[in-house]
C-alpha cells in the first residue's frame, strides 16, 4: 500500500497522463502542491507572471501539439485570473486541464481569505469541472478530466482542490478504467447519413467544403485533402480552420467570413451544396444567418451533435469524428472535375483580388506579414492577438499545417499572442514561432517577456504598432462617422521595455528596414522584439459589416487604394 | 391545450442525472445562458441509486426543444434526456393553496374542492388549505374558481411526468454485452458491478 498526500497523488497522476509541462503561479492554497513539485522531475513547472497567461500558455501548448495543456493557480484571485484563459480555450475547443487550489474544506463557503466559488465561476466556461473534496478522489478526477478534455469535442476541464485535501494522506490507487455513463462521444457517423451526404455531394453542381478547427483536433488533414481531391471540390476554411486544408493546394480558395476573401464569401453564397466539416457555422464566418445562401443544401459533419442546426437549418447532419467519417464519404463518391464551378470561383477571384499587397510608400502591416511569409518560406508557426493584425496574419501568411496558426478566434482575447507563443515554443523548442501582436493587446500580457528569458524561449515578437486600437478605430471610422473615442493610445517605447527584460529589440519605421529586421531576428539565437511603426489608419479589407450577408462583402474603397 | 393538459408550446423534458452536488446548478445555468425558459422544474431521486430525475417544463417558443435536449446531453452529469411531449404519458403536479374563507362560504369552497377531488388538509377560522393533484388544466380551472374567495398563499411542486405502458424513459438497468464490450475497448467503462468513487460527494 502506497500512502501519498493529495499533492503527490495529483502530480503522480499528471505524470501518468503524460504531462511534461505545467504553467502556473504559486499562492497560499497551492503551497502543498508546490512543495511536492521537486519530487517530480518529469514535470517542468513554468512560472508565469500572471495567471491569465498560464492558461494561454497551456492553450498555445495544446494547439501546437494536440496534447492536453495544463495550468495551475491558487485560490481566489489566482482562479479568477485564469478565467479569461479558460473561456478562450472553451470557445476554441482546446484540450486543457486547469487546476486551482481552494481554501481548506472547513473554510469553504465562509468567505475566508482568498476564497472564491471557483467551480461556480468556471461552470459555464468549461466542458466540465470538479470540486474535489477527498484526497482519494483526486486520481479518478484527474483521469476523468484528461479523458473529457481530450476526447469528443475537446475543451477545458477545471479541477478545484481545497488546501487540506492536497495535504491529506491516503492510499494511492491508479484507476485503470473510467466510467462516465453521461459521456460517450459518438465518433462513428451514421451510415445512412453518410450515404445521404455522399449522394448530395455527388449530385451537386457547385459543391463547396467549408472546413474548420475540427480538422486540427481530429488530425484529419489528409482525409480532408483526399475527399476534396477525389471529386475536385473547392475548399474554403473558417478563420480557425486556416491550415486545416493546405493553403497552397490548388483546391484551396482561402477563408470566408467578416474579413475573408471576397471570392470565398461569394462561393459560399453561390454553392448548391455546402459541406461544413468540423466547424460550427459561427456568425463571424457566415454573416447574417437568415441570408446565408438560402438555396444551398447544408451537409454538416461535426462531432458535437449540439452544433447541428444550432445556427442554420441542416439538411444532412453527420455526427462523428471527421477522421472516421471523411474516408467513408470519399470511398463512395464518384470522381468529378467541377470545372465550370472552379472557373467561376477563379474568375471572381481574378476580378476581385483580396490578397494583393498594395505598392505603398508607407509601411503597411500587410507588407510586413507577406514579407515574413516569404522570408520564413511559410514554415513558421504564427500566434496572434485579436484585431486588425490578426486578420492580416490570417490573410497574408499562407498556412499548410493545421497547427501553424494559433489564434483566439472564438472569444477574441487580446493579449493571447505572447503567452500562446511561449507555450507553443516550450512544446516545440525547435520550431520557429512568431507572435504577431497589436500594440494594444501586447500591453495586456507583456509581463510574460520575463518568461521568454526564464525559459530561453526564442519567440520572435512582431508588433504592428499603429498607436491605435486598430480594429475599434476602423469600426468607428466606418460605422460611427469617424468619431474616434478612446482608441488613440499613448505608447511606451517597446524597444526599451524589451531591453529592460533583457530581450533584443529592433525598431522599424520604413519599408526598407523590414527585410533586414526579419533576417536579423531570425538569425539571433533568442527572443527578439520588433516594433514595426506602421501606417496608422490602414483598414482591413474585404469586410462584411456586422449583421450583413456574405454577398454584401465590401472591397477596399477607391480612396484607400491610392495611398 | 394538448391531450396532456399542457399548452402546445410547452414541452416536458425529463433528464436523468448523476446525483452529485452542483448538478442542478449546471442544468439551471445552461437554461439561463442559452435563454431557454423554464415553466417549472421538479427534481428528486429516481428508481436507481445515484441517479436523480429532473422534470422540466420548457417553453418551446423560447428555443427549439431539440437544442434544449442536445445541450442538456452535453453536460457530463446528464445521463439521459427524453422529450415526453408527444408521448402518451401521465403528468401530475401537487398544489397547496391557502384560501380565505368565512363561516358562510366555507361550505361552498368545500363543495368546489370535492368536485375537483381536492383535499382540505388544514382548516382555521378564516382560511383553509386545499391540496390538489392533477395536470395543469385541472389545476388552472380550480385556481380560477378559487380566485374570487382570495388565494392568500400558493405553492406548486412543478409537473412530474411518466410515459404510460410498459416502456420506460429511464436509464436501462441492463446493458447488452455488445455495448459493454465497445465501451470497454475504448476505455470508457468499468464492469457493472464496480462502484464508482466519485469525486465530489
XYZ file of C-alpha atoms in Angstrom:
764
model
C 0.000 0.000 0.000
C 1.417 3.333 -1.090
C 0.447 6.288 1.069
C 0.751 9.683 -0.543
C -0.647 13.100 0.149
C -3.095 14.784 -2.186
C -0.407 16.904 -3.829
C 1.778 13.898 -4.578
C -1.206 11.998 -5.947
C -2.106 14.903 -8.213
C 1.410 15.188 -9.598
C 1.775 11.411 -9.960
C -1.464 11.347 -11.955
C -0.346 14.257 -14.153
C 2.858 12.368 -14.817
C 0.960 9.212 -15.725
C -1.283 11.211 -18.054
C 1.855 12.265 -19.904
C 2.078 15.848 -18.678
C 5.568 17.254 -19.124
C 4.872 20.923 -18.555
C 2.663 22.811 -16.130
C 2.188 26.560 -16.454
C 1.425 28.090 -13.099
C 1.723 30.631 -10.359
C 2.008 29.714 -6.668
C -0.039 31.027 -3.766
C -1.231 30.087 -0.306
C -3.770 27.436 -1.228
C -1.433 25.545 -3.566
C 1.680 25.691 -1.392
C 1.432 21.971 -0.522
C 1.392 21.215 -4.242
C 4.429 23.380 -4.973
C 6.164 21.711 -2.046
C 5.874 18.377 -3.871
C 6.902 19.578 -7.348
C 10.659 18.931 -6.835
C 9.819 15.251 -6.208
C 8.575 15.008 -9.805
C 11.446 15.969 -12.104
C 9.454 14.652 -15.094
C 7.149 17.630 -14.756
C 8.551 21.014 -15.666
C 6.857 23.963 -13.984
C 6.873 27.229 -15.907
C 6.459 30.243 -13.662
C 4.257 32.794 -15.418
C 3.812 36.422 -14.406
C 0.011 36.491 -14.429
C -2.363 33.538 -14.186
C -4.245 34.512 -17.354
C -1.042 33.817 -19.248
C -0.724 30.399 -17.589
C -3.989 29.409 -19.246
C -2.971 30.965 -22.593
C 0.399 29.182 -22.498
C -1.302 25.866 -21.761
C -3.648 26.683 -24.637
C -0.776 27.515 -27.008
C 0.958 24.310 -25.893
C -2.196 22.309 -26.660
C -2.796 23.925 -30.056
C 0.809 23.400 -31.119
C 0.862 19.714 -30.164
C -2.704 18.416 -29.825
C -1.859 17.320 -26.284
C -3.679 18.442 -23.147
C -2.287 21.737 -21.809
C -2.107 22.053 -18.027
C -2.224 25.240 -15.975
C -2.208 25.820 -12.270
C -3.185 28.676 -9.963
C -4.019 29.367 -6.378
C -7.461 30.062 -4.917
C -9.477 33.288 -5.218
C -7.670 35.798 -7.452
C -5.468 33.068 -8.893
C -8.542 31.204 -10.076
C -10.387 34.292 -11.296
C -7.319 35.384 -13.255
C -7.404 32.053 -15.067
C -10.975 32.649 -16.168
C -10.213 34.612 -19.371
C -7.790 31.921 -20.463
C -10.217 29.119 -19.696
C -13.004 30.866 -21.615
C -10.608 31.350 -24.553
C -9.918 27.627 -24.543
C -13.618 26.788 -24.228
C -14.696 28.853 -27.225
C -11.949 27.351 -29.405
C -12.354 23.791 -28.055
C -8.780 23.263 -26.924
C -7.919 20.371 -24.608
C -6.895 21.876 -21.279
C -6.877 20.901 -17.628
C -6.882 23.884 -15.258
C -6.055 23.147 -11.636
C -6.724 25.548 -8.787
C -6.315 25.357 -5.045
C -9.007 26.499 -2.706
C -9.307 27.275 0.987
C -9.475 24.353 3.412
C -12.731 22.387 3.458
C -13.806 23.821 6.817
C -13.487 27.345 5.411
C -15.344 26.720 2.138
C -18.389 28.929 1.955
C -17.205 31.083 4.853
C -15.729 33.841 2.658
C -12.258 33.151 4.003
C -9.105 34.858 2.757
C -8.671 34.303 -0.978
C -11.816 32.246 -1.295
C -13.861 32.352 -4.467
C -16.541 29.949 -5.653
C -14.170 28.880 -8.398
C -16.205 25.976 -9.758
C -19.317 28.163 -9.681
C -17.461 30.722 -11.773
C -15.965 28.323 -14.310
C -19.036 26.122 -14.729
C -20.389 27.853 -17.869
C -16.935 28.170 -19.496
C -15.679 24.626 -19.035
C -16.569 21.330 -20.632
C -16.772 20.019 -17.075
C -15.451 20.947 -13.667
C -14.802 19.317 -10.302
C -14.537 20.352 -6.694
C -12.542 17.514 -5.151
C -13.487 17.009 -1.522
C -11.431 13.896 -0.663
C -7.831 13.050 -1.479
C -8.878 9.547 -2.530
C -10.948 11.102 -5.333
C -8.043 13.019 -6.889
C -6.763 10.175 -9.062
C -10.139 9.366 -10.620
C -10.844 13.059 -11.113
C -7.579 13.628 -12.988
C -8.217 10.544 -15.127
C -11.712 11.726 -15.987
C -10.561 15.293 -16.571
C -7.916 14.293 -19.128
C -10.352 11.962 -20.851
C -13.076 14.605 -21.063
C -10.665 17.381 -22.097
C -9.126 15.410 -24.952
C -11.958 13.274 -26.346
C -15.017 14.119 -28.390
C -15.061 17.853 -28.979
C -12.089 18.872 -26.819
C -12.395 21.548 -24.166
C -11.124 22.835 -20.842
C -11.784 20.939 -17.610
C -11.279 22.672 -14.280
C -10.282 20.852 -11.076
C -10.591 22.795 -7.812
C -8.940 21.257 -4.731
C -9.120 22.619 -1.180
C -5.739 23.058 0.502
C -6.288 20.420 3.188
C -7.246 17.859 0.544
C -3.820 18.475 -1.003
C -2.293 17.721 2.404
C -4.420 14.709 3.286
C -2.561 11.382 3.221
C -4.349 8.432 1.643
C -3.552 5.276 -0.220
C -2.777 5.911 -3.875
C -4.749 3.821 -6.321
C -4.406 4.434 -10.034
C -7.809 3.858 -11.608
C -7.314 1.679 -14.649
C -10.695 2.450 -16.120
C -13.087 5.329 -16.240
C -16.832 5.057 -16.108
C -18.697 8.108 -17.271
C -22.195 6.991 -18.091
C -23.208 10.518 -19.076
C -20.317 10.988 -21.506
C -19.946 8.824 -24.563
C -18.937 10.906 -27.564
C -20.132 9.428 -30.789
C -17.243 9.042 -33.214
C -18.755 6.785 -35.839
C -21.012 8.561 -38.301
C -24.481 7.219 -39.060
C -24.211 5.037 -42.174
C -27.474 6.277 -43.663
C -26.475 9.895 -43.170
C -23.042 9.264 -44.665
C -24.753 7.788 -47.731
C -27.070 10.800 -47.986
C -24.140 13.181 -47.624
C -22.250 11.351 -50.368
C -25.333 11.469 -52.597
C -25.722 15.212 -52.111
C -22.048 15.745 -52.891
C -22.199 13.507 -55.968
C -25.193 15.246 -57.485
C -24.037 18.770 -56.658
C -23.153 21.120 -59.494
C -21.441 23.585 -57.185
C -20.267 21.759 -54.072
C -18.168 23.652 -51.539
C -16.331 22.406 -48.465
C -16.081 24.777 -45.515
C -13.674 23.218 -43.035
C -12.951 24.358 -39.517
C -10.949 23.891 -36.358
C -12.190 20.290 -36.097
C -9.711 19.241 -38.801
C -6.907 20.165 -36.409
C -8.395 18.411 -33.384
C -9.370 15.400 -35.472
C -5.931 15.172 -37.129
C -7.815 14.845 -40.380
C -5.954 16.988 -42.895
C -5.008 14.019 -45.077
C -8.597 12.738 -45.031
C -9.901 16.194 -45.970
C -7.436 16.520 -48.836
C -8.386 13.053 -50.106
C -12.090 13.948 -50.105
C -11.567 17.266 -51.900
C -9.207 15.788 -54.466
C -11.366 12.823 -55.367
C -14.263 14.940 -56.605
C -12.338 18.171 -57.191
C -14.343 20.047 -54.571
C -13.144 23.566 -53.789
C -12.286 24.111 -50.118
C -12.562 27.261 -48.077
C -11.992 27.362 -44.346
C -13.176 29.282 -41.347
C -10.645 31.549 -39.643
C -9.753 28.889 -37.076
C -9.739 26.303 -39.836
C -6.860 28.055 -41.640
C -4.173 25.489 -42.459
C -6.585 22.601 -41.946
C -6.525 22.389 -45.734
C -3.133 23.354 -47.196
C -3.490 26.927 -48.400
C -1.098 26.400 -51.301
C -3.178 23.470 -52.597
C -4.852 24.239 -55.927
C -8.303 23.488 -54.470
C -7.780 25.945 -51.605
C -9.747 29.146 -52.007
C -8.845 30.900 -48.796
C -11.178 31.537 -45.906
C -14.570 33.106 -45.537
C -16.246 35.482 -43.157
C -16.149 39.060 -41.972
C -12.599 39.569 -43.287
C -12.434 36.544 -45.505
C -11.595 36.605 -49.184
C -14.192 38.144 -51.487
C -14.279 35.081 -53.738
C -14.603 32.742 -50.752
C -17.619 34.656 -49.489
C -19.167 34.699 -52.950
C -18.519 30.974 -53.393
C -20.246 30.267 -50.086
C -23.172 32.309 -51.320
C -23.268 30.604 -54.722
C -22.683 26.939 -53.818
C -25.561 24.489 -54.176
C -24.217 22.066 -51.584
C -22.272 23.403 -48.611
C -20.321 20.773 -46.704
C -19.399 22.089 -43.251
C -16.675 19.911 -41.742
C -15.523 20.290 -38.138
C -16.919 23.779 -37.833
C -19.893 25.443 -36.202
C -21.388 27.956 -38.666
C -20.349 30.869 -36.466
C -21.739 34.360 -37.058
C -18.339 35.868 -37.943
C -17.948 33.259 -40.684
C -21.482 33.077 -42.047
C -22.685 36.670 -41.909
C -26.406 37.208 -41.359
C -27.764 33.716 -40.771
C -31.135 34.343 -42.371
C -29.429 35.364 -45.594
C -26.735 32.734 -45.747
C -27.205 31.091 -49.147
C -30.818 30.035 -48.597
C -30.843 27.682 -51.604
C -27.877 25.571 -50.589
C -28.271 22.098 -49.175
C -26.270 22.077 -45.973
C -24.329 18.977 -45.045
C -22.839 19.314 -41.574
C -20.191 16.927 -40.278
C -19.181 17.508 -36.669
C -18.520 15.536 -33.528
C -20.761 17.747 -31.393
C -24.447 16.969 -32.058
C -25.498 20.231 -30.408
C -23.815 22.201 -33.208
C -26.108 20.608 -35.787
C -28.910 23.010 -36.571
C -27.898 25.464 -33.831
C -27.406 28.422 -36.156
C -28.538 27.199 -39.570
C -31.054 24.570 -40.618
C -29.088 21.494 -41.645
C -30.388 19.137 -44.318
C -27.920 16.312 -43.763
C -26.271 16.009 -40.352
C -23.421 13.567 -39.795
C -22.358 13.353 -36.164
C -18.971 11.753 -35.821
C -15.212 12.064 -35.836
C -14.086 13.703 -39.075
C -11.132 11.339 -39.295
C -13.518 8.373 -39.433
C -16.353 9.936 -41.391
C -14.452 11.625 -44.243
C -12.846 8.450 -45.660
C -16.246 6.743 -45.655
C -17.675 9.550 -47.766
C -14.613 9.691 -50.019
C -14.918 5.993 -50.703
C -18.445 6.156 -52.081
C -18.449 9.397 -54.042
C -17.517 9.230 -57.720
C -14.627 11.240 -59.083
C -15.517 14.569 -60.646
C -13.877 17.639 -62.080
C -16.274 20.504 -61.258
C -14.552 22.534 -63.959
C -17.264 25.149 -64.586
C -17.680 25.753 -60.870
C -13.964 26.072 -60.190
C -13.568 28.502 -63.081
C -16.488 30.514 -61.732
C -14.679 30.961 -58.404
C -11.376 31.655 -60.126
C -12.991 34.329 -62.273
C -14.428 36.045 -59.203
C -11.034 35.838 -57.519
C -9.366 37.370 -60.547
C -11.862 40.205 -60.845
C -11.952 40.858 -57.112
C -8.499 40.215 -55.692
C -8.476 40.263 -51.894
C -4.884 39.464 -51.082
C -2.865 41.883 -53.161
C -0.316 43.757 -51.091
C -0.518 47.306 -52.433
C 2.555 49.186 -53.515
C 2.753 51.928 -50.945
C 5.335 54.405 -49.776
C 4.240 53.929 -46.198
C 4.882 50.875 -44.143
C 1.724 48.779 -44.079
C 1.240 45.633 -41.957
C 0.178 43.556 -44.970
C 3.620 44.078 -46.466
C 5.328 43.039 -43.238
C 3.317 39.828 -42.893
C 3.754 38.890 -46.548
C 7.490 39.524 -46.197
C 7.550 37.317 -43.126
C 5.779 34.601 -45.103
C 8.364 34.787 -47.850
C 11.352 35.006 -45.526
C 10.238 32.014 -43.452
C 9.198 30.000 -46.532
C 5.795 29.621 -44.941
C 7.254 27.357 -42.271
C 6.809 29.445 -39.121
C 4.136 28.967 -36.512
C 2.238 32.203 -36.058
C 0.325 33.286 -32.974
C -1.810 36.389 -32.940
C -3.799 38.569 -30.618
C -7.120 39.975 -31.714
C -7.922 42.751 -34.103
C -6.545 44.070 -37.374
C -3.142 42.392 -37.096
C -4.927 39.069 -36.504
C -6.886 39.395 -39.730
C -3.808 40.395 -41.717
C -1.885 37.498 -40.230
C -4.698 35.222 -41.415
C -4.784 36.814 -44.866
C -1.184 37.456 -45.829
C 0.622 34.459 -44.402
C -0.251 31.154 -46.071
C -0.506 28.083 -43.886
C -0.184 24.483 -44.933
C -0.306 22.877 -41.498
C -3.366 22.821 -39.247
C -1.245 23.709 -36.192
C 0.545 26.631 -37.779
C -1.826 29.443 -36.926
C -2.606 29.805 -33.226
C -5.172 32.483 -32.595
C -8.071 33.253 -30.289
C -10.887 33.046 -32.805
C -13.956 32.390 -30.707
C -13.547 34.512 -27.606
C -11.291 37.053 -29.320
C -8.910 37.542 -26.416
C -6.433 40.397 -26.766
C -3.073 39.585 -25.228
C -3.313 35.921 -26.237
C -0.415 36.088 -28.692
C 2.669 36.325 -26.482
C 1.775 33.687 -23.865
C 0.393 31.366 -26.557
C 3.657 31.736 -28.474
C 5.672 30.909 -25.352
C 3.500 27.846 -24.701
C 3.949 26.710 -28.310
C 7.688 27.336 -28.165
C 8.067 25.285 -24.982
C 6.114 22.486 -26.656
C 8.243 22.704 -29.781
C 11.651 24.066 -28.825
C 12.980 23.825 -32.368
C 10.057 25.435 -34.140
C 10.202 28.978 -35.449
C 7.473 30.834 -33.591
C 6.370 34.354 -34.378
C 3.954 36.232 -32.153
C 2.259 38.841 -34.301
C 0.907 41.449 -31.910
C -1.074 44.612 -31.890
C 0.437 47.410 -29.850
C -2.594 47.500 -27.538
C -3.059 43.778 -26.973
C 0.671 43.314 -26.417
C 0.379 45.548 -23.372
C -2.180 43.215 -21.837
C 0.327 40.391 -21.301
C 3.754 41.896 -21.964
C 4.977 40.916 -18.498
C 5.459 37.424 -19.929
C 8.586 38.695 -21.700
C 10.252 37.602 -18.481
C 9.190 34.008 -19.190
C 10.936 34.139 -22.591
C 14.150 34.778 -20.666
C 13.474 32.264 -17.860
C 12.659 29.502 -20.291
C 15.113 30.541 -23.001
C 12.154 30.580 -25.381
C 13.387 32.174 -28.617
C 9.996 33.623 -29.536
C 10.093 36.318 -32.188
C 7.686 39.128 -31.446
C 6.432 41.406 -34.206
C 4.324 44.335 -33.025
C 2.147 46.008 -35.646
C 2.313 49.342 -33.889
C -0.211 51.830 -35.225
C -0.743 53.584 -31.878
C -4.441 52.843 -32.142
C -6.843 50.163 -31.054
C -6.870 49.485 -34.768
C -9.980 47.384 -35.265
C -12.070 49.517 -32.944
C -10.807 52.604 -34.748
C -11.739 51.024 -38.093
C -15.306 50.426 -36.870
C -15.538 53.974 -35.502
C -14.342 55.283 -38.860
C -16.722 53.162 -40.925
C -19.796 52.824 -38.755
C -19.605 55.642 -36.206
C -18.872 58.544 -38.528
C -15.160 58.940 -37.734
C -15.995 59.541 -34.099
C -12.788 58.276 -32.538
C -13.400 57.613 -28.865
C -10.797 56.039 -26.587
C -8.838 54.432 -29.379
C -5.691 56.504 -29.604
C -3.244 55.060 -27.118
C -0.119 56.579 -25.700
C 2.629 54.084 -26.369
C 5.669 53.286 -24.371
C 8.911 52.685 -26.210
C 8.512 48.951 -26.752
C 12.220 48.558 -27.508
C 13.102 49.892 -24.097
C 10.581 47.571 -22.456
C 12.094 44.604 -24.249
C 15.581 45.690 -23.291
C 14.532 46.095 -19.668
C 13.634 42.411 -19.694
C 16.920 41.564 -21.389
C 15.376 40.975 -24.780
C 16.891 42.136 -28.045
C 14.796 44.808 -29.725
C 14.636 46.276 -33.214
C 12.655 49.319 -34.227
C 11.434 49.522 -37.831
C 9.932 52.657 -39.340
C 10.427 52.253 -43.068
C 9.704 49.609 -45.648
C 13.369 49.308 -46.468
C 14.130 48.144 -42.949
C 11.568 45.323 -42.866
C 13.524 42.537 -44.550
C 16.811 43.237 -42.737
C 14.960 43.291 -39.391
C 13.229 39.972 -40.062
C 16.533 38.454 -41.138
C 18.299 39.792 -38.050
C 15.611 38.444 -35.757
C 15.680 35.018 -37.388
C 19.445 34.782 -37.140
C 19.542 35.765 -33.476
C 19.521 32.817 -31.098
C 16.993 34.024 -28.561
C 13.849 36.085 -28.266
C 13.623 39.248 -30.325
C 11.037 42.001 -30.343
C 10.483 44.045 -33.495
C 8.490 47.220 -33.051
C 7.062 47.964 -36.501
C 5.744 51.516 -36.686
C 3.057 51.013 -39.297
C 0.658 53.260 -41.105
C -1.845 54.409 -38.509
C -5.141 54.284 -40.344
C -4.824 51.265 -42.585
C -8.069 49.271 -42.699
C -8.710 45.558 -43.070
C -10.444 44.620 -46.333
C -12.581 42.955 -47.550
C -15.243 43.333 -44.919
C -18.711 42.019 -44.262
C -20.264 44.574 -41.904
C -21.655 43.072 -38.716
C -25.153 41.756 -39.387
C -24.773 41.815 -43.181
C -24.905 38.843 -45.530
C -21.793 37.373 -47.176
C -22.947 38.618 -50.570
C -22.708 42.156 -49.178
C -18.920 41.899 -48.788
C -17.311 45.295 -49.244
C -13.958 45.536 -51.008
C -11.291 48.125 -50.416
C -12.720 51.548 -51.357
C -11.190 53.513 -54.187
C -9.844 56.294 -51.925
C -7.794 53.841 -49.871
C -6.186 52.315 -52.960
C -4.105 55.312 -53.854
C -2.212 55.806 -50.641
C -54.292 22.572 -24.523
C -52.944 19.278 -25.744
C -54.061 15.845 -24.718
C -51.643 16.083 -21.829
C -53.181 19.215 -20.436
C -50.262 21.415 -21.415
C -50.287 24.239 -23.901
C -48.760 23.324 -27.293
C -45.673 25.487 -26.787
C -44.836 23.632 -23.613
C -42.543 20.649 -23.736
C -41.966 18.155 -20.999
C -38.335 17.130 -20.852
C -37.078 14.518 -18.424
C -33.379 14.390 -17.569
C -31.802 11.538 -15.647
C -28.749 12.989 -13.932
C -25.949 11.920 -11.626
C -26.928 12.623 -8.033
C -23.982 14.932 -7.344
C -23.576 18.388 -5.857
C -23.910 21.136 -8.398
C -25.954 19.198 -10.941
C -28.994 21.390 -10.525
C -26.841 24.474 -10.940
C -25.402 23.066 -14.160
C -28.879 22.459 -15.569
C -30.270 25.791 -14.376
C -27.156 27.626 -15.577
C -27.476 26.065 -19.006
C -31.078 27.229 -19.330
C -30.196 30.738 -18.231
C -27.201 31.027 -20.531
C -28.915 29.696 -23.633
C -32.079 31.690 -22.994
C -34.347 28.663 -22.621
C -37.354 29.481 -20.448
C -38.348 27.031 -17.736
C -42.023 26.971 -16.770
C -41.409 24.511 -13.974
C -38.720 22.248 -12.662
C -39.103 19.296 -10.328
C -36.244 17.218 -9.031
C -35.901 14.172 -6.822
C -34.428 10.692 -6.554
C -35.075 8.175 -9.301
C -35.507 4.415 -9.058
C -31.736 3.894 -9.261
C -29.369 4.824 -6.506
C -27.022 7.600 -7.578
C -29.379 8.945 -10.218
C -31.824 11.822 -9.859
C -34.689 12.677 -12.143
C -35.392 16.211 -13.251
C -38.668 17.044 -14.973
C -38.581 20.297 -16.872
C -41.498 22.047 -18.475
C -39.861 24.108 -21.186
C -41.327 26.970 -23.132
C -40.825 25.656 -26.662
C -41.282 29.131 -28.070
C -38.068 30.286 -26.374
C -35.895 27.673 -28.073
C -36.165 24.631 -30.313
C -36.580 21.715 -27.911
C -34.091 19.702 -29.949
C -31.419 22.222 -28.939
C -32.506 22.020 -25.298
C -32.145 18.238 -25.360
C -28.770 18.338 -27.120
C -27.367 20.997 -24.824
C -28.515 19.012 -21.789
C -26.750 15.957 -23.180
C -23.520 17.926 -23.328
C -23.473 18.166 -19.552
C -21.273 15.320 -18.372
C -23.506 14.648 -15.358
C -26.609 14.273 -17.504
C -27.041 10.610 -18.377
C -30.256 10.574 -20.373
C -32.707 13.119 -21.748
C -36.184 12.444 -23.129
C -38.724 14.792 -24.653
C -42.025 13.295 -23.498
C -44.217 15.878 -25.177
C -45.560 13.644 -27.919
C -45.792 10.555 -25.742
C -48.844 9.121 -24.070
C -47.966 9.984 -20.508
C -49.200 10.782 -17.060
C -48.437 14.311 -15.881
C -49.131 15.490 -12.381
C -48.451 18.435 -10.171
C -49.256 18.918 -6.499
C -50.547 22.268 -5.326
C -51.241 23.649 -1.884
C -53.328 26.793 -1.634
C -54.490 28.739 1.387
C -57.880 30.240 0.658
C -59.618 32.991 2.598
C -62.972 31.844 3.903
C -65.776 32.829 6.249
C -68.329 30.725 8.108
C -70.790 31.482 5.315
C -68.770 30.484 2.273
C -66.724 27.649 3.741
C -69.197 25.032 2.512
C -69.202 26.479 -0.947
C -65.415 26.112 -1.149
C -65.540 22.574 0.190
C -68.062 21.724 -2.487
C -65.776 23.030 -5.214
C -62.919 21.090 -3.684
C -64.956 17.897 -3.765
C -65.857 18.385 -7.391
C -62.139 18.581 -8.200
C -61.274 15.764 -5.805
C -59.082 18.212 -3.938
C -58.457 17.607 -0.239
C -58.907 20.017 2.616
C -55.713 19.440 4.591
C -55.995 22.249 7.129
C -58.756 24.418 8.387
C -58.680 27.586 10.507
C -61.058 30.355 11.495
C -60.651 32.465 8.371
C -58.794 30.256 5.942
C -58.334 26.700 4.782
C -55.639 24.816 2.866
C -56.608 22.909 -0.260
C -54.382 20.202 -1.670
C -54.900 19.226 -5.272
C -53.073 16.848 -7.572
C -53.592 16.875 -11.286
C -52.469 18.082 -14.639
C -52.106 21.722 -15.410
C -55.541 22.099 -16.969
C -57.320 20.845 -13.879
C -55.212 22.947 -11.538
C -55.754 26.093 -13.590
C -59.518 25.510 -13.554
C -59.600 25.142 -9.777
C -57.428 28.213 -9.334
C -59.857 30.245 -11.432
C -62.765 29.117 -9.299
C -60.971 29.861 -6.024
C -59.672 33.289 -7.003
C -62.849 35.178 -6.078
C -62.553 33.975 -2.456
C -58.995 35.201 -2.202
C -55.924 32.981 -2.526
C -53.651 34.011 0.351
C -50.810 31.653 -0.393
C -49.975 29.251 -3.193
C -47.222 26.696 -3.722
C -46.746 24.309 -6.648
C -44.321 21.424 -6.946
C -43.933 21.654 -10.692
C -45.008 18.982 -13.127
C -43.692 15.427 -12.958
C -44.373 13.024 -15.802
C -44.027 9.387 -16.802
C -44.834 7.601 -20.046
C -47.762 5.197 -20.000
C -47.425 1.494 -20.750
C -44.553 -0.930 -20.305
C -41.893 1.312 -21.794
C -39.699 3.492 -19.576
C -37.602 6.551 -20.331
C -35.097 5.914 -17.611
C -31.562 4.579 -17.910
C -31.542 0.931 -18.893
C -30.563 -1.206 -15.953
C -29.038 -3.948 -18.071
C -26.810 -3.070 -20.935
C -26.234 -5.536 -23.750
C -22.887 -7.321 -23.664
C -22.052 -5.942 -27.059
C -22.358 -2.312 -25.997
C -20.399 -3.005 -22.836
C -17.611 -4.502 -24.931
C -17.444 -1.458 -27.164
C -17.189 0.849 -24.193
C -14.603 -1.304 -22.516
C -12.487 -1.445 -25.639
C -12.464 2.334 -25.672
C -11.600 2.519 -22.012
C -14.815 4.230 -21.080
C -16.401 1.685 -18.790
C -15.768 -0.377 -15.754
C -17.763 -3.528 -15.186
C -21.296 -3.023 -13.994
C -20.668 -4.306 -10.510
C -17.827 -1.973 -9.766
C -18.739 1.009 -7.632
C -17.569 4.411 -8.648
C -15.581 6.566 -6.304
C -16.996 9.887 -7.441
C -15.025 12.956 -6.913
C -17.376 15.433 -5.448
C -19.560 13.795 -2.865
